[in-house]
């Protein structure tokens, strides 16, 4: 049976169902609803002209990516289960058979439009039977007040006003997350695969009687790589992903088309146990889809909706985040991992509102932001992603967006731990009670008296998190007795949860320093190179931030001097410099970005990205050529794990080979 016959058969079957529905009275309940509309229009191929870049790309990326992904998709299989995310049974008030399923008729020549509120397609002619065009009942109750058709819009498509309908957030499709009882061939033992330690640059030292000293230290978490074999059908966690898509007028053209193309590629990396929701926003937010499983059939559903997205209107990010946060709070089912992708190219002043909104959300999730072009507000986008430990992706060349999508998604599907909590306290006894943490790097540290707390929503396999601090060793004049030499100065505890079964793992570590008198000899007091490298990572990032602030005051030459001095410090020690390749590259890029012309074109946004991602130790820092073009990442980024490298590599392979201009 060919495709057209299948569609006709579908209409015949649904027609019979419709006749049965006509014989039954329809119960109608009034429900309040805010009017929302999504217009669909036909369009020509937008990829005929692509702005010049150092990366010549193939306009047929989705097709090629699909072909190359056929084998790779086996690496990310998804399981089937009727249990919740931690192995318990699911109590569903609505059986799966009653879930509303959208289908599309590719041969229909009738004009269609979508109602963003309902997340479904309807025809111009209103169906009086409260059914969709295939005869299936809608997943909402119709109020007595009917749909009102108004005058035609600018595009000749009738505008439809929906009165007395309330947006539904509990219409998410039931998921079948992994069961704890399923024994995997490559089961990831969180307790064994996660290491936790706290250490200082030196283990021994002398307390001076003339001045205070400062000793760098780190709290470090390392997760071993998780290799997902091709035959492993339960190899990874399920993901709930909500995409917030800017459709303001400035997105018209290549920007919105590359967003749509990248979203279609994104579908190929998602599987049956993942769920996706699409929300667009201009001056208002528009719910295009519910939180729906990315099955093979639903990929066609998502593809059709993605292709229909059009750019027009204003830009109000807080409306989109408000809708996304409501979705997280009211969804009926919770997947193993949750994240939000925010895509925008404009300037917005609603960050304070987003800060307020997020305080009411108790769900565990990350928030990644993608800023397009020269006009977006990079400081705001970094502030938004930092609210939930996400990455900021600076996309000057929108043809690279799909690669950054692959990196962000690769981090999500390789999550092995969630809801991390680290507690650090200064615990030195008398006479060393004044030894305290004097400085911390990054905004992750929250101080409570002599204690600090760090929280992190997710931890991916093959990643590490190093939280850097400085320890104050105050001036000390007393003689150190043998019984006072070994002093525990820092206590630290890690609490982390397994996202597949809910098991909580706890680990502890401490720093003990050995002190000597001034007239005593210290033997074999070697530097910890790992601590030194992480210390220079955050010191270099701090210098990039200082240079950015200097550029804001038109002191570009001063900014470059700051960067040069930092590079000299790092490169003094070859052993340390060998471990600092990432920050050295970023400093060199930041020096170029500090040039007056470069800073105005791309430098500010590039430096904002470096600052945010380097403190978080995640994301991909954009690179620019000497001519000011954003270039493709041909080498693995500093913070990528194997999964992220593989997925970004697949996207890159689907494009034409790199050519120098």
XYZ file of C-alpha atoms in Angstrom:
661
model
C 0.000 0.000 0.000
C 1.526 3.332 -1.035
C 1.511 6.449 1.102
C -1.570 7.992 -0.540
C -3.565 4.783 0.005
C -2.482 4.706 3.645
C -3.709 8.240 4.106
C -7.037 7.430 2.422
C -7.414 4.386 4.662
C -6.771 6.585 7.642
C -9.558 8.945 6.562
C -11.947 6.016 6.085
C -11.224 4.654 9.564
C -11.562 8.045 11.164
C -14.792 8.684 9.294
C -16.341 5.633 10.956
C -15.200 6.892 14.320
C -16.750 10.279 13.552
C -20.123 8.686 12.854
C -19.985 6.978 16.228
C -19.129 10.270 17.891
C -22.138 11.962 16.264
C -24.479 9.532 18.012
C -23.241 10.525 21.470
C -23.965 13.858 23.137
C -20.862 15.905 23.818
C -20.417 17.200 27.335
C -19.223 20.802 27.276
C -17.591 22.550 30.214
C -16.567 26.216 30.221
C -12.860 26.715 30.719
C -11.094 30.055 30.613
C -8.603 30.573 27.816
C -6.265 33.274 26.575
C -6.392 33.819 22.783
C -3.298 32.722 20.911
C -2.749 32.171 17.204
C -0.016 30.775 14.989
C -0.071 31.573 11.279
C 1.281 29.200 8.677
C 2.371 30.257 5.210
C 4.016 28.588 2.285
C 7.576 29.678 1.565
C 10.366 29.222 -0.954
C 13.670 27.520 -0.339
C 15.530 29.845 2.096
C 18.918 28.254 1.621
C 19.692 29.552 -1.848
C 21.735 32.384 -0.399
C 23.787 31.946 2.746
C 26.005 34.701 4.169
C 29.694 34.263 3.533
C 31.551 32.489 6.288
C 34.724 30.585 6.750
C 32.598 27.467 6.839
C 30.966 26.615 3.492
C 27.985 24.479 4.413
C 25.719 22.027 2.641
C 22.151 23.344 2.319
C 20.873 19.770 2.588
C 22.151 19.178 6.103
C 19.029 17.451 7.415
C 19.062 14.847 4.606
C 22.749 14.076 4.906
C 22.614 14.058 8.678
C 19.789 11.555 8.569
C 21.802 9.243 6.333
C 24.935 9.447 8.450
C 22.941 9.112 11.643
C 21.339 5.768 10.734
C 24.081 3.747 12.409
C 24.847 6.270 15.107
C 21.239 6.207 16.286
C 21.820 2.721 17.667
C 24.275 4.260 20.124
C 21.410 6.089 21.800
C 18.583 3.531 22.115
C 15.733 4.142 24.497
C 14.051 1.591 26.782
C 10.408 0.787 27.289
C 8.860 0.542 30.703
C 5.607 1.237 32.453
C 7.323 2.641 35.516
C 8.285 6.058 36.694
C 11.818 7.480 36.581
C 12.891 5.700 39.777
C 11.394 2.259 39.041
C 8.014 2.736 40.736
C 4.721 2.098 39.017
C 3.081 4.976 37.182
C -0.332 6.071 38.387
C -1.929 7.496 35.295
C -5.412 8.897 35.341
C -5.439 8.759 31.557
C -4.519 5.474 29.836
C -2.126 5.679 26.899
C -4.859 4.622 24.480
C -6.660 7.904 25.101
C -3.676 10.080 24.286
C -4.379 12.432 21.392
C -2.231 11.606 18.367
C -1.709 14.121 15.559
C -1.436 12.844 11.998
C -0.726 14.761 8.820
C -2.047 14.379 5.305
C 0.835 15.217 2.967
C -1.527 15.260 -0.031
C -3.979 17.788 1.364
C -4.151 20.994 -0.649
C -6.324 22.754 1.901
C -4.979 25.764 3.738
C -4.040 24.974 7.332
C -3.199 26.952 10.418
C -2.102 25.948 13.910
C -3.476 26.973 17.240
C -0.445 27.447 19.487
C -2.583 26.991 22.593
C -3.774 23.553 21.597
C -0.583 22.411 19.939
C -2.399 20.893 16.961
C -3.336 21.563 13.330
C -6.843 22.359 12.182
C -8.467 23.282 8.876
C -10.040 26.623 8.059
C -13.522 25.211 8.383
C -14.477 24.894 12.056
C -15.610 21.380 12.990
C -18.901 21.654 14.924
C -18.469 18.214 16.483
C -15.548 19.219 18.686
C -13.297 16.880 16.726
C -10.111 17.337 14.774
C -10.006 16.906 11.019
C -9.406 13.150 11.388
C -12.477 12.610 13.551
C -10.604 12.171 16.836
C -11.783 14.169 19.860
C -9.734 17.176 20.899
C -7.859 16.909 24.195
C -9.792 19.816 25.725
C -13.373 20.656 26.625
C -15.113 23.217 24.458
C -16.777 26.142 26.203
C -20.216 27.362 25.170
C -18.668 30.298 23.368
C -17.479 29.053 19.980
C -14.521 29.984 17.833
C -14.913 33.388 16.230
C -13.456 34.015 12.781
C -12.237 37.545 12.180
C -11.020 39.347 9.083
C -8.118 37.970 7.074
C -4.585 38.578 8.257
C -1.752 40.186 6.342
C -0.953 36.832 4.713
C -4.521 36.164 3.595
C -5.065 33.467 6.220
C -8.118 33.964 8.458
C -7.302 35.001 12.000
C -9.118 32.911 14.586
C -9.834 34.045 18.120
C -10.132 31.417 20.830
C -12.289 32.516 23.739
C -12.673 30.817 27.109
C -9.974 28.172 26.642
C -7.291 27.626 29.245
C -3.758 26.595 28.346
C -3.109 23.027 29.480
C 0.234 22.062 30.968
C -0.712 18.581 32.168
C -1.142 17.244 28.632
C 2.372 15.811 28.487
C 2.617 12.378 26.928
C 3.276 9.442 29.229
C 6.897 8.310 29.299
C 8.434 4.917 29.978
C 11.709 5.741 31.745
C 14.381 3.212 32.549
C 13.672 0.727 35.328
C 16.085 0.136 38.140
C 15.599 -3.618 37.752
C 16.979 -3.627 34.215
C 20.607 -4.738 34.441
C 22.670 -3.152 31.732
C 25.811 -4.581 30.252
C 27.560 -1.287 30.910
C 25.742 -0.333 34.105
C 27.155 2.898 35.507
C 27.883 2.480 39.213
C 27.695 6.063 40.407
C 29.484 5.352 43.667
C 32.444 3.798 41.868
C 32.587 6.035 38.798
C 32.470 9.387 40.619
C 35.532 10.691 42.453
C 35.392 13.521 44.964
C 38.363 15.264 46.528
C 39.406 18.560 48.008
C 43.079 19.534 47.883
C 45.482 22.473 48.092
C 48.398 23.581 45.932
C 50.833 22.543 48.692
C 50.474 20.011 51.491
C 53.199 21.536 53.677
C 54.260 25.077 54.510
C 55.504 27.666 56.963
C 53.329 30.253 58.632
C 55.081 33.624 58.455
C 55.245 36.019 61.403
C 55.396 39.095 59.139
C 52.453 38.725 56.746
C 49.496 36.611 55.699
C 49.652 34.101 52.850
C 47.072 32.752 50.400
C 46.972 29.110 49.360
C 44.918 28.017 46.301
C 42.740 24.932 46.593
C 40.009 23.095 44.694
C 36.949 20.990 45.381
C 36.940 18.506 42.516
C 34.359 16.081 41.105
C 35.272 13.785 38.226
C 32.901 11.441 36.403
C 34.358 8.643 34.318
C 33.248 8.302 30.710
C 30.236 6.137 30.028
C 30.660 4.213 26.792
C 27.298 3.317 25.268
C 27.631 0.265 23.048
C 25.735 -0.048 19.778
C 23.756 -3.092 20.973
C 22.810 -1.620 24.348
C 19.132 -0.697 24.142
C 19.039 0.916 27.570
C 22.235 2.877 27.284
C 21.213 6.336 28.417
C 18.761 8.460 30.340
C 15.585 9.918 28.895
C 15.418 13.680 28.362
C 12.601 16.214 28.634
C 13.604 19.160 26.416
C 11.678 22.416 25.989
C 12.819 24.730 23.177
C 11.934 28.434 23.399
C 12.235 29.951 19.924
C 12.410 33.676 19.217
C 10.141 34.551 16.272
C 10.554 38.325 16.450
C 10.850 40.291 13.223
C 14.652 40.385 13.402
C 14.695 36.586 13.027
C 13.200 36.753 9.523
C 15.412 35.173 6.867
C 18.458 32.989 7.370
C 18.249 33.060 11.182
C 14.844 31.456 11.533
C 15.560 29.032 8.695
C 18.777 27.811 10.313
C 16.925 27.458 13.611
C 14.324 25.290 11.886
C 16.980 23.254 10.109
C 18.906 22.741 13.359
C 15.755 21.677 15.209
C 15.091 19.039 12.556
C 18.637 17.725 13.013
C 18.062 17.746 16.767
C 15.157 15.334 16.274
C 17.520 12.715 14.888
C 19.454 12.555 18.161
C 16.306 12.130 20.258
C 14.553 8.816 20.744
C 11.420 7.118 22.038
C 12.184 7.818 25.681
C 12.851 11.528 25.109
C 10.152 14.178 25.059
C 10.214 17.510 23.246
C 8.110 20.649 23.451
C 8.243 23.644 21.108
C 7.297 27.123 22.314
C 7.707 30.227 20.160
C 7.613 33.771 21.436
C 7.333 37.317 20.155
C 5.450 39.688 22.456
C 3.628 36.621 23.738
C 4.453 32.946 24.126
C 2.853 30.375 21.810
C 2.623 26.717 22.780
C 3.117 24.866 19.497
C 3.228 21.355 20.955
C 2.712 19.555 24.230
C 5.625 17.771 25.865
C 5.574 14.818 23.496
C 7.662 11.689 22.989
C 10.039 11.751 20.028
C 8.969 8.475 18.474
C 9.474 7.781 14.783
C 5.866 8.742 14.069
C 6.055 11.877 16.215
C 9.218 13.009 14.441
C 7.039 13.630 11.387
C 4.659 15.559 13.621
C 7.462 17.742 14.993
C 9.015 18.205 11.555
C 5.776 19.567 10.104
C 5.356 22.011 12.971
C 8.994 23.130 12.801
C 8.683 23.807 9.079
C 5.618 25.964 9.723
C 7.366 28.368 12.117
C 7.466 31.951 10.863
C 9.166 35.041 12.308
C 7.238 38.232 13.009
C 6.464 40.463 15.991
C 8.322 41.632 19.083
C 10.556 39.996 21.681
C 9.477 39.121 25.230
C 11.634 36.324 26.634
C 9.959 36.351 30.041
C 6.661 35.282 28.453
C 8.355 32.178 27.043
C 10.154 31.282 30.273
C 6.932 31.757 32.215
C 5.184 29.211 29.990
C 8.122 26.788 30.149
C 8.321 26.965 33.939
C 4.582 26.319 34.210
C 5.039 23.278 31.986
C 7.759 21.916 34.270
C 5.657 22.439 37.376
C 2.420 20.978 36.011
C 3.600 18.052 33.856
C 2.196 14.698 34.935
C 5.352 12.695 34.259
C 8.996 13.552 34.912
C 11.803 12.176 32.770
C 15.300 11.300 33.980
C 16.809 14.606 32.795
C 15.190 17.978 32.044
C 16.493 21.034 30.209
C 15.375 24.225 28.456
C 16.973 25.678 25.308
C 16.413 29.423 24.830
C 17.112 30.808 21.342
C 17.063 34.562 20.702
C 18.769 37.238 18.629
C 17.469 40.377 20.302
C 17.692 42.712 23.256
C 15.307 42.088 26.120
C 14.828 43.785 29.469
C 12.874 41.112 31.308
C 15.725 39.384 33.163
C 14.444 40.574 36.586
C 11.090 38.981 35.775
C 12.803 35.718 34.803
C 14.760 35.779 38.070
C 11.503 36.089 39.974
C 9.783 33.373 37.946
C 12.506 30.802 38.475
C 12.343 31.088 42.267
C 8.984 29.322 42.225
C 10.290 26.344 40.218
C 11.533 23.452 42.354
C 12.175 21.066 39.472
C 15.727 19.981 38.639
C 16.770 21.269 35.213
C 19.394 23.198 33.274
C 18.848 26.239 31.061
C 21.059 26.719 27.996
C 20.961 29.929 25.951
C 21.821 30.500 22.282
C 22.439 34.081 21.143
C 22.383 34.878 17.405
C 24.145 37.577 15.437
C 25.539 40.954 16.445
C 22.484 42.459 18.118
C 21.582 40.079 20.940
C 22.200 40.921 24.590
C 25.072 38.596 25.513
C 25.385 39.747 29.164
C 21.688 39.039 29.670
C 21.868 35.648 27.942
C 24.775 34.608 30.167
C 22.890 35.801 33.240
C 19.874 33.708 32.240
C 21.861 30.501 31.677
C 23.711 31.014 34.968
C 20.394 30.899 36.821
C 20.325 27.147 36.179
C 23.955 26.185 35.547
C 23.620 26.211 31.772
C 25.937 27.151 28.913
C 25.801 30.234 26.707
C 26.415 29.565 23.006
C 27.410 32.616 20.961
C 26.274 32.009 17.375
C 27.589 34.844 15.228
C 27.440 32.556 12.178
C 24.011 30.911 12.395
C 25.124 28.099 10.088
C 27.026 26.702 13.087
C 23.935 26.508 15.307
C 23.364 22.796 14.699
C 26.859 22.008 16.014
C 26.192 23.885 19.243
C 22.846 22.088 19.565
C 24.710 18.787 19.314
C 27.098 19.800 22.094
C 24.316 20.873 24.449
C 22.203 17.776 23.792
C 25.236 15.509 24.070
C 25.755 16.765 27.594
C 22.135 16.042 28.497
C 21.960 12.465 27.234
C 25.170 11.584 29.091
C 23.998 12.807 32.504
C 24.870 10.319 35.246
C 24.203 12.404 38.370
C 21.736 15.080 39.403
C 20.861 17.411 42.258
C 24.465 17.781 43.387
C 25.113 19.489 46.703
C 28.577 20.243 48.086
C 29.090 21.575 51.602
C 32.488 23.039 52.540
C 33.515 24.268 55.979
C 36.669 25.699 57.553
C 37.445 23.452 60.490
C 40.904 24.399 61.803
C 41.193 24.121 65.612
C 43.003 26.557 67.906
C 45.522 28.092 67.509
C 44.773 27.921 63.749
C 41.103 28.912 63.933
C 41.731 32.007 61.786
C 42.617 29.901 58.759
C 39.590 30.519 56.525
C 38.482 30.534 52.897
C 39.152 34.115 51.816
C 38.055 34.043 48.163
C 36.008 31.879 45.814
C 35.789 31.959 42.004
C 32.523 31.894 40.086
C 28.972 32.549 41.220
C 28.333 28.946 42.276
C 29.536 29.492 45.852
C 26.931 30.468 48.474
C 28.338 31.507 51.862
C 26.643 30.722 55.161
C 28.877 31.829 58.040
C 32.072 29.789 57.902
C 30.402 27.335 55.550
C 29.938 27.352 51.790
C 27.455 25.483 49.646
C 27.578 24.675 45.935
C 24.643 23.192 44.030
C 24.615 21.760 40.523
C 21.544 20.328 38.761
C 23.338 17.758 36.578
C 26.675 16.020 36.073
C 27.577 14.374 32.753
C 29.845 11.379 32.304
C 33.374 12.224 31.205
C 33.153 15.664 32.797
C 34.749 17.323 35.788
C 33.770 20.200 38.042
C 36.519 22.045 39.889
C 35.472 24.748 42.324
C 38.455 26.962 43.119
C 39.095 28.888 46.322
C 41.908 30.639 48.176
C 42.737 29.771 51.766
C 43.939 32.551 54.064
C 46.963 31.575 56.190
C 47.177 34.489 58.638
C 50.278 35.889 60.282
C 51.426 33.461 63.000
C 54.064 34.127 65.668
C 53.821 31.158 68.052
C 56.166 28.176 67.980
C 54.663 25.098 66.353
C 54.862 21.992 68.529
C 55.103 18.507 67.039
C 51.554 17.721 68.176
C 50.292 20.788 66.296
C 51.885 20.148 62.913
C 49.104 18.270 61.115
C 45.999 20.425 60.934
C 42.707 19.660 59.180
C 41.685 23.003 57.688
C 38.839 22.093 55.286
C 36.005 19.550 55.401
C 33.885 18.843 52.322
C 30.913 16.593 51.576
C 29.250 15.683 48.265
C 25.636 14.548 47.937
C 24.574 13.363 44.471
C 21.578 11.415 43.158
C 21.384 8.785 40.440
C 18.807 10.018 37.868
C 17.787 6.481 36.870
C 16.855 5.043 40.267
C 16.911 7.904 42.774
C 19.720 6.433 44.874
C 21.625 9.083 46.831
C 25.409 8.828 47.069
C 27.484 10.662 49.686
C 31.230 11.210 49.634
C 33.546 13.111 51.974
C 37.075 14.477 51.877
C 39.241 17.001 53.721
C 42.456 19.017 53.498
C 45.143 18.444 56.104
C 48.171 20.740 56.041
C 51.508 20.140 57.757
C 53.108 23.269 59.254
C 56.756 23.941 60.040
C 58.617 26.599 61.993
C 60.633 29.154 60.059
C 63.957 27.574 61.037
C 62.917 24.064 59.959
C 63.575 22.389 56.616
C 60.753 21.166 54.331
C 61.574 18.268 52.029
C 59.665 17.175 48.900
C 56.946 19.798 49.061
C 55.814 19.571 45.442
C 53.133 21.627 43.782
C 49.916 19.897 42.766
C 49.879 20.594 39.014
C 46.163 19.829 38.782
C 45.354 22.510 41.354
C 47.673 24.956 39.604
C 45.992 24.363 36.227
C 42.503 24.899 37.639
C 43.689 27.978 39.510
C 45.009 29.512 36.293
C 41.757 28.588 34.538
C 39.761 30.805 36.890
C 42.458 33.487 37.199
C 42.619 33.705 33.415
C 38.828 33.909 33.264
C 38.892 36.675 35.864
C 41.377 38.598 33.703
C 39.120 38.188 30.650
C 36.300 39.715 32.683
C 38.547 42.605 33.752
C 39.590 43.130 30.135
C 35.957 43.188 29.033
C 35.181 45.877 31.603
C 38.183 47.896 30.407
C 36.908 47.685 26.830
C 33.517 48.956 27.978
C 35.376 52.094 29.105
C 37.231 52.324 25.768
C 40.501 51.249 27.434
C 41.237 48.568 24.862
C 45.034 48.835 25.142
C 44.850 48.356 28.919
C 42.697 45.290 28.353
C 45.309 43.725 26.087
C 48.073 44.418 28.620
C 46.109 42.607 31.317
C 45.794 39.588 29.053
C 49.486 39.638 28.076
C 50.546 39.673 31.742
C 48.320 36.690 32.503
C 49.746 34.721 29.585
C 53.276 35.394 30.841
C 52.390 34.086 34.312
C 50.891 30.865 32.988
C 53.727 30.142 30.569
C 56.492 30.563 33.165
C 56.047 26.934 34.210
C 56.057 24.576 31.222
C 54.494 21.726 33.197
C 51.617 23.965 34.218
C 51.265 25.516 30.758
C 50.928 22.033 29.256
C 47.774 21.557 31.347
C 46.373 24.999 30.502
C 45.873 24.768 26.743
C 42.221 25.759 26.946
C 42.654 28.954 28.943
C 45.746 29.952 26.943
C 43.707 29.698 23.738
C 40.869 31.679 25.310
C 43.247 34.421 26.455
C 44.701 34.692 22.969
C 41.199 34.909 21.501
C 40.252 37.482 24.148
C 43.243 39.638 23.236
C 42.083 39.670 19.621
C 38.522 40.375 20.768
C 39.786 43.349 22.808
C 40.815 45.263 19.704
C 38.472 48.198 19.319
C 36.850 47.167 16.046
C 36.664 43.492 16.965
C 35.127 44.257 20.343
C 32.272 46.175 18.770
C 31.602 43.480 16.159
C 31.891 40.289 18.200
C 34.397 40.700 21.043
C 32.017 41.610 23.844
C 29.790 38.599 23.196
C 32.722 36.232 22.778
C 34.246 37.368 26.070
C 30.906 37.062 27.896
C 30.689 33.496 26.652
C 34.220 32.654 27.798
C 33.592 34.011 31.280
C 30.370 32.069 31.785
C 31.486 28.769 30.249
C 34.942 28.715 31.846
C 33.577 29.154 35.347
C 30.959 26.469 34.653
C 33.461 24.191 32.828
C 31.008 23.409 30.047
C 29.883 24.598 26.643
C 31.908 25.476 23.542
C 33.711 28.811 23.388
C 33.360 30.366 19.940
C 36.531 31.017 17.970
C 37.158 33.786 15.446
C 39.744 34.170 12.715
C 42.000 37.210 12.425
C 39.588 38.470 9.755
C 36.669 38.382 12.200
C 34.890 35.247 10.936
C 33.521 32.705 13.371
C 35.202 29.392 12.589
C 34.212 25.786 12.989
C 35.568 23.845 15.974
C 37.849 21.317 14.282
C 39.350 20.111 17.578
C 37.389 18.857 20.608
C 36.469 21.698 22.932
C 38.017 21.821 26.402
C 34.907 20.644 28.240
C 33.442 18.098 25.817
C 33.015 14.437 26.705
C 33.102 11.577 24.202
C 29.354 11.767 23.531
C 29.468 15.476 22.730
C 32.485 15.046 20.472
C 30.771 12.229 18.572
C 27.523 14.114 18.050
C 29.192 17.354 16.996
C 31.445 15.359 14.687
C 28.443 13.761 12.982
C 26.879 17.146 12.328
C 30.157 18.493 10.959
C 30.608 15.468 8.690
C 27.225 16.168 7.134
C 28.568 19.474 5.823
C 31.000 20.247 3.053
C 34.694 20.014 3.983
C 36.269 23.073 5.526
C 37.846 25.390 2.963
C 40.003 28.436 3.581
C 38.814 31.623 1.916
